[in-house]
Amino acid sequence: MKVCVIGGGASGLMVAAQISDKGHEVVLVEKNAKLGKKIYITGKGRCNLTNCVTGGEFLANVVNNAKFFMSSEIRFNSQDTISYFEKLNVPLKIERGNRVFPVSDKASDITKALEKKLVRQSVKIMLEQEVVDIIVENNKACGVVLKNGNKLLADKVIVATGGLSYPLTGSTGDGYKFASKTGHRIINPVAGLVPLLSSDSSLHSLAGLSLKNVRLAAYDKSKLVHKTQIGEMLFTDKGISGPLALTLSSYINRFEPKNVKVCIDFKPALSDFALLERINRDIAELKSKQFSSLLSGLLPNALCDVFAKRLKINKTTKANQLTKIQRESLRDMLKNFEIYYNGLDNIACAVITSGGVCVKDLKPKSMESKLVEGLYFIGETVDIDALTGGFNLQVAFSTACACASDF
């Protein structure tokens, strides 16, 4: 059997390796000058290739279509990924949060290991060749058309072209065009794991300020959408970023920004009652000292001016002169500080794409199209996305192996 794989990223490399393992003739077409271009930048160049949590915990980190993905995860999970690369002579290590990296801290080791396997198994690798169309005859995929006009005939075609994030790596939405042209539904691709924008210019001046032990929450039309775990975030010259902001973005990226409210809880370990008690104790100790002193004991100095202005309380006001209402307002702002959300940063800045080929048009056990025989979609091309920590690369590997199981 001859198989054509479109895309030489994580899912494309893995599926080509697995199918060629079974003795099939595989042609891998990549429009870049080298394979795995996006792999090189994952994990800040270190390649966080998976996360070694159990199945249930893993699926809890899949934001969209976890139920559909379950079949792929069962077939090839994080432990399978670890074993697979260790057999390819890539030593791995586990770091904080169960994140798995190469011992070398070099993403290139992952790409090189897969590439060497493809070469050993005589996979035909076509670099700097762009697929512009899929040949379908009698409702069956039977090849592809290259940009130069040449045709590559095949018994089956696998689309592993990625999403729209990091377009310089070659992820320019080609898979969506192929899917749409062959009758598949496309869930609108939007940015996932991306910084949040704010319309409050006073926050932009805080660029570079990082916060620890805080929590973010988002509401759509006053209904809670998601509340993050306690963690870290960062103010930028456009809004907020950091682990918590990126996580939250994947839960609110399909809502209208005008209906979304995003808040920071600066004291997530304290209940409303306990925080008010803390404020009153601090005021009793400060006595006649200024309000600014109270704020500096509760917040980083850079945030004190922002709080005073929003509360409309003069910083020189004596702490013990604050009224009951003012104390409660301070408490409420510490627990629900609105950033005035203004949408997501550009998808080109996103870690992953949320959206893509509708899973209802695919078979979960094999990733084959329900509409066109012999046509498969895997990896980020599909509407499956997860949180940071190696989960998205595992989605790529798992869907690739689910696909390979059909050969």
PDB file of N, CA and C in Angstrom, residues 245-293:
ATOM      1  N   ALA A 245      -2.772  33.060  32.375  1.00  0.00           N
ATOM      2  CA  ALA A 245      -3.448  33.762  31.280  1.00  0.00           C
ATOM      3  C   ALA A 245      -3.570  32.862  30.054  1.00  0.00           C
ATOM      4  N   LEU A 246      -2.502  32.132  29.744  1.00  0.00           N
ATOM      5  CA  LEU A 246      -2.542  31.235  28.589  1.00  0.00           C
ATOM      6  C   LEU A 246      -3.599  30.153  28.782  1.00  0.00           C
ATOM      7  N   THR A 247      -3.635  29.597  29.992  1.00  0.00           N
ATOM      8  CA  THR A 247      -4.654  28.579  30.290  1.00  0.00           C
ATOM      9  C   THR A 247      -6.053  29.139  30.110  1.00  0.00           C
ATOM     10  N   LEU A 248      -6.301  30.304  30.694  1.00  0.00           N
ATOM     11  CA  LEU A 248      -7.639  30.897  30.628  1.00  0.00           C
ATOM     12  C   LEU A 248      -8.057  31.182  29.191  1.00  0.00           C
ATOM     13  N   SER A 249      -7.102  31.573  28.353  1.00  0.00           N
ATOM     14  CA  SER A 249      -7.419  31.921  26.964  1.00  0.00           C
ATOM     15  C   SER A 249      -8.104  30.781  26.228  1.00  0.00           C
ATOM     16  N   SER A 250      -7.706  29.551  26.525  1.00  0.00           N
ATOM     17  CA  SER A 250      -8.283  28.404  25.825  1.00  0.00           C
ATOM     18  C   SER A 250      -9.714  28.097  26.250  1.00  0.00           C
ATOM     19  N   TYR A 251     -10.140  28.673  27.369  1.00  0.00           N
ATOM     20  CA  TYR A 251     -11.516  28.474  27.825  1.00  0.00           C
ATOM     21  C   TYR A 251     -12.451  29.597  27.369  1.00  0.00           C
ATOM     22  N   ILE A 252     -11.892  30.735  26.967  1.00  0.00           N
ATOM     23  CA  ILE A 252     -12.745  31.873  26.597  1.00  0.00           C
ATOM     24  C   ILE A 252     -12.605  32.262  25.129  1.00  0.00           C
ATOM     25  N   ASN A 253     -11.803  31.512  24.366  1.00  0.00           N
ATOM     26  CA  ASN A 253     -11.526  31.928  22.989  1.00  0.00           C
ATOM     27  C   ASN A 253     -12.697  31.758  22.033  1.00  0.00           C
ATOM     28  N   ARG A 254     -13.766  31.137  22.485  1.00  0.00           N
ATOM     29  CA  ARG A 254     -14.936  30.968  21.608  1.00  0.00           C
ATOM     30  C   ARG A 254     -16.114  31.840  22.043  1.00  0.00           C
ATOM     31  N   PHE A 255     -15.848  32.733  22.985  1.00  0.00           N
ATOM     32  CA  PHE A 255     -16.881  33.668  23.443  1.00  0.00           C
ATOM     33  C   PHE A 255     -16.640  35.050  22.856  1.00  0.00           C
ATOM     34  N   GLU A 256     -17.701  35.823  22.757  1.00  0.00           N
ATOM     35  CA  GLU A 256     -17.582  37.215  22.312  1.00  0.00           C
ATOM     36  C   GLU A 256     -16.854  38.023  23.386  1.00  0.00           C
ATOM     37  N   PRO A 257     -15.745  38.677  23.046  1.00  0.00           N
ATOM     38  CA  PRO A 257     -14.988  39.433  24.059  1.00  0.00           C
ATOM     39  C   PRO A 257     -15.832  40.444  24.828  1.00  0.00           C
ATOM     40  N   LYS A 258     -16.786  41.069  24.158  1.00  0.00           N
ATOM     41  CA  LYS A 258     -17.595  42.102  24.824  1.00  0.00           C
ATOM     42  C   LYS A 258     -18.447  41.532  25.957  1.00  0.00           C
ATOM     43  N   ASN A 259     -18.678  40.208  25.927  1.00  0.00           N
ATOM     44  CA  ASN A 259     -19.491  39.579  26.973  1.00  0.00           C
ATOM     45  C   ASN A 259     -18.646  38.946  28.082  1.00  0.00           C
ATOM     46  N   VAL A 260     -17.317  39.012  27.919  1.00  0.00           N
ATOM     47  CA  VAL A 260     -16.424  38.311  28.841  1.00  0.00           C
ATOM     48  C   VAL A 260     -15.812  39.270  29.864  1.00  0.00           C
ATOM     49  N   LYS A 261     -15.789  38.836  31.095  1.00  0.00           N
ATOM     50  CA  LYS A 261     -15.149  39.581  32.176  1.00  0.00           C
ATOM     51  C   LYS A 261     -14.043  38.711  32.750  1.00  0.00           C
ATOM     52  N   VAL A 262     -12.832  39.256  32.851  1.00  0.00           N
ATOM     53  CA  VAL A 262     -11.691  38.519  33.394  1.00  0.00           C
ATOM     54  C   VAL A 262     -11.210  39.216  34.659  1.00  0.00           C
ATOM     55  N   CYS A 263     -11.053  38.455  35.732  1.00  0.00           N
ATOM     56  CA  CYS A 263     -10.665  39.030  37.027  1.00  0.00           C
ATOM     57  C   CYS A 263      -9.464  38.293  37.631  1.00  0.00           C
ATOM     58  N   ILE A 264      -8.687  39.051  38.393  1.00  0.00           N
ATOM     59  CA  ILE A 264      -7.564  38.487  39.141  1.00  0.00           C
ATOM     60  C   ILE A 264      -7.950  38.417  40.612  1.00  0.00           C
ATOM     61  N   ASP A 265      -7.686  37.276  41.225  1.00  0.00           N
ATOM     62  CA  ASP A 265      -7.831  37.140  42.674  1.00  0.00           C
ATOM     63  C   ASP A 265      -6.414  37.182  43.244  1.00  0.00           C
ATOM     64  N   PHE A 266      -6.070  38.299  43.894  1.00  0.00           N
ATOM     65  CA  PHE A 266      -4.730  38.473  44.445  1.00  0.00           C
ATOM     66  C   PHE A 266      -4.517  37.687  45.738  1.00  0.00           C
ATOM     67  N   LYS A 267      -5.601  37.276  46.366  1.00  0.00           N
ATOM     68  CA  LYS A 267      -5.504  36.555  47.639  1.00  0.00           C
ATOM     69  C   LYS A 267      -6.375  35.302  47.603  1.00  0.00           C
ATOM     70  N   PRO A 268      -6.075  34.361  46.709  1.00  0.00           N
ATOM     71  CA  PRO A 268      -6.947  33.191  46.541  1.00  0.00           C
ATOM     72  C   PRO A 268      -6.971  32.253  47.745  1.00  0.00           C
ATOM     73  N   ALA A 269      -5.969  32.332  48.591  1.00  0.00           N
ATOM     74  CA  ALA A 269      -5.929  31.436  49.758  1.00  0.00           C
ATOM     75  C   ALA A 269      -6.838  31.924  50.883  1.00  0.00           C
ATOM     76  N   LEU A 270      -7.337  33.166  50.779  1.00  0.00           N
ATOM     77  CA  LEU A 270      -8.178  33.742  51.829  1.00  0.00           C
ATOM     78  C   LEU A 270      -9.624  33.873  51.362  1.00  0.00           C
ATOM     79  N   SER A 271     -10.553  33.520  52.225  1.00  0.00           N
ATOM     80  CA  SER A 271     -11.970  33.751  51.932  1.00  0.00           C
ATOM     81  C   SER A 271     -12.252  35.246  52.037  1.00  0.00           C
ATOM     82  N   ASP A 272     -13.411  35.664  51.562  1.00  0.00           N
ATOM     83  CA  ASP A 272     -13.790  37.075  51.677  1.00  0.00           C
ATOM     84  C   ASP A 272     -13.750  37.528  53.135  1.00  0.00           C
ATOM     85  N   PHE A 273     -14.291  36.698  54.016  1.00  0.00           N
ATOM     86  CA  PHE A 273     -14.327  37.047  55.434  1.00  0.00           C
ATOM     87  C   PHE A 273     -12.913  37.157  56.002  1.00  0.00           C
ATOM     88  N   ALA A 274     -12.058  36.171  55.699  1.00  0.00           N
ATOM     89  CA  ALA A 274     -10.687  36.158  56.238  1.00  0.00           C
ATOM     90  C   ALA A 274      -9.877  37.341  55.707  1.00  0.00           C
ATOM     91  N   LEU A 275     -10.104  37.716  54.452  1.00  0.00           N
ATOM     92  CA  LEU A 275      -9.362  38.842  53.888  1.00  0.00           C
ATOM     93  C   LEU A 275      -9.782  40.157  54.543  1.00  0.00           C
ATOM     94  N   LEU A 276     -11.062  40.320  54.795  1.00  0.00           N
ATOM     95  CA  LEU A 276     -11.520  41.538  55.469  1.00  0.00           C
ATOM     96  C   LEU A 276     -10.941  41.609  56.879  1.00  0.00           C
ATOM     97  N   GLU A 277     -10.870  40.474  57.533  1.00  0.00           N
ATOM     98  CA  GLU A 277     -10.250  40.418  58.862  1.00  0.00           C
ATOM     99  C   GLU A 277      -8.780  40.853  58.782  1.00  0.00           C
ATOM    100  N   ARG A 278      -8.094  40.375  57.743  1.00  0.00           N
ATOM    101  CA  ARG A 278      -6.682  40.729  57.536  1.00  0.00           C
ATOM    102  C   ARG A 278      -6.548  42.236  57.326  1.00  0.00           C
ATOM    103  N   ILE A 279      -7.401  42.800  56.496  1.00  0.00           N
ATOM    104  CA  ILE A 279      -7.357  44.244  56.228  1.00  0.00           C
ATOM    105  C   ILE A 279      -7.573  45.031  57.521  1.00  0.00           C
ATOM    106  N   ASN A 280      -8.555  44.619  58.302  1.00  0.00           N
ATOM    107  CA  ASN A 280      -8.838  45.323  59.566  1.00  0.00           C
ATOM    108  C   ASN A 280      -7.676  45.205  60.558  1.00  0.00           C
ATOM    109  N   ARG A 281      -7.032  44.053  60.593  1.00  0.00           N
ATOM    110  CA  ARG A 281      -5.868  43.882  61.467  1.00  0.00           C
ATOM    111  C   ARG A 281      -4.727  44.799  61.032  1.00  0.00           C
ATOM    112  N   ASP A 282      -4.483  44.827  59.700  1.00  0.00           N
ATOM    113  CA  ASP A 282      -3.414  45.685  59.178  1.00  0.00           C
ATOM    114  C   ASP A 282      -3.679  47.145  59.512  1.00  0.00           C
ATOM    115  N   ILE A 283      -4.937  47.572  59.389  1.00  0.00           N
ATOM    116  CA  ILE A 283      -5.302  48.962  59.687  1.00  0.00           C
ATOM    117  C   ILE A 283      -5.070  49.266  61.167  1.00  0.00           C
ATOM    118  N   ALA A 284      -5.410  48.328  62.026  1.00  0.00           N
ATOM    119  CA  ALA A 284      -5.222  48.517  63.473  1.00  0.00           C
ATOM    120  C   ALA A 284      -3.742  48.675  63.810  1.00  0.00           C
ATOM    121  N   GLU A 285      -2.904  47.925  63.094  1.00  0.00           N
ATOM    122  CA  GLU A 285      -1.460  48.014  63.341  1.00  0.00           C
ATOM    123  C   GLU A 285      -0.867  49.296  62.759  1.00  0.00           C
ATOM    124  N   LEU A 286      -1.395  49.729  61.605  1.00  0.00           N
ATOM    125  CA  LEU A 286      -0.868  50.936  60.947  1.00  0.00           C
ATOM    126  C   LEU A 286      -1.311  52.213  61.653  1.00  0.00           C
ATOM    127  N   LYS A 287      -2.452  52.125  62.321  1.00  0.00           N
ATOM    128  CA  LYS A 287      -3.022  53.271  63.035  1.00  0.00           C
ATOM    129  C   LYS A 287      -3.193  54.471  62.103  1.00  0.00           C
ATOM    130  N   SER A 288      -2.421  55.536  62.301  1.00  0.00           N
ATOM    131  CA  SER A 288      -2.630  56.760  61.519  1.00  0.00           C
ATOM    132  C   SER A 288      -1.753  56.841  60.270  1.00  0.00           C
ATOM    133  N   LYS A 289      -1.100  55.745  59.903  1.00  0.00           N
ATOM    134  CA  LYS A 289      -0.290  55.762  58.682  1.00  0.00           C
ATOM    135  C   LYS A 289      -1.200  55.843  57.460  1.00  0.00           C
ATOM    136  N   GLN A 290      -0.610  56.203  56.321  1.00  0.00           N
ATOM    137  CA  GLN A 290      -1.398  56.458  55.118  1.00  0.00           C
ATOM    138  C   GLN A 290      -1.923  55.176  54.466  1.00  0.00           C
ATOM    139  N   PHE A 291      -2.959  55.392  53.656  1.00  0.00           N
ATOM    140  CA  PHE A 291      -3.578  54.303  52.895  1.00  0.00           C
ATOM    141  C   PHE A 291      -2.546  53.583  52.016  1.00  0.00           C
ATOM    142  N   SER A 292      -1.576  54.358  51.514  1.00  0.00           N
ATOM    143  CA  SER A 292      -0.533  53.780  50.663  1.00  0.00           C
ATOM    144  C   SER A 292       0.247  52.685  51.405  1.00  0.00           C
ATOM    145  N   SER A 293       0.422  52.865  52.699  1.00  0.00           N
ATOM    146  CA  SER A 293       1.132  51.865  53.500  1.00  0.00           C
ATOM    147  C   SER A 293       0.322  50.571  53.600  1.00  0.00           C
TER     148      SER A 293
END
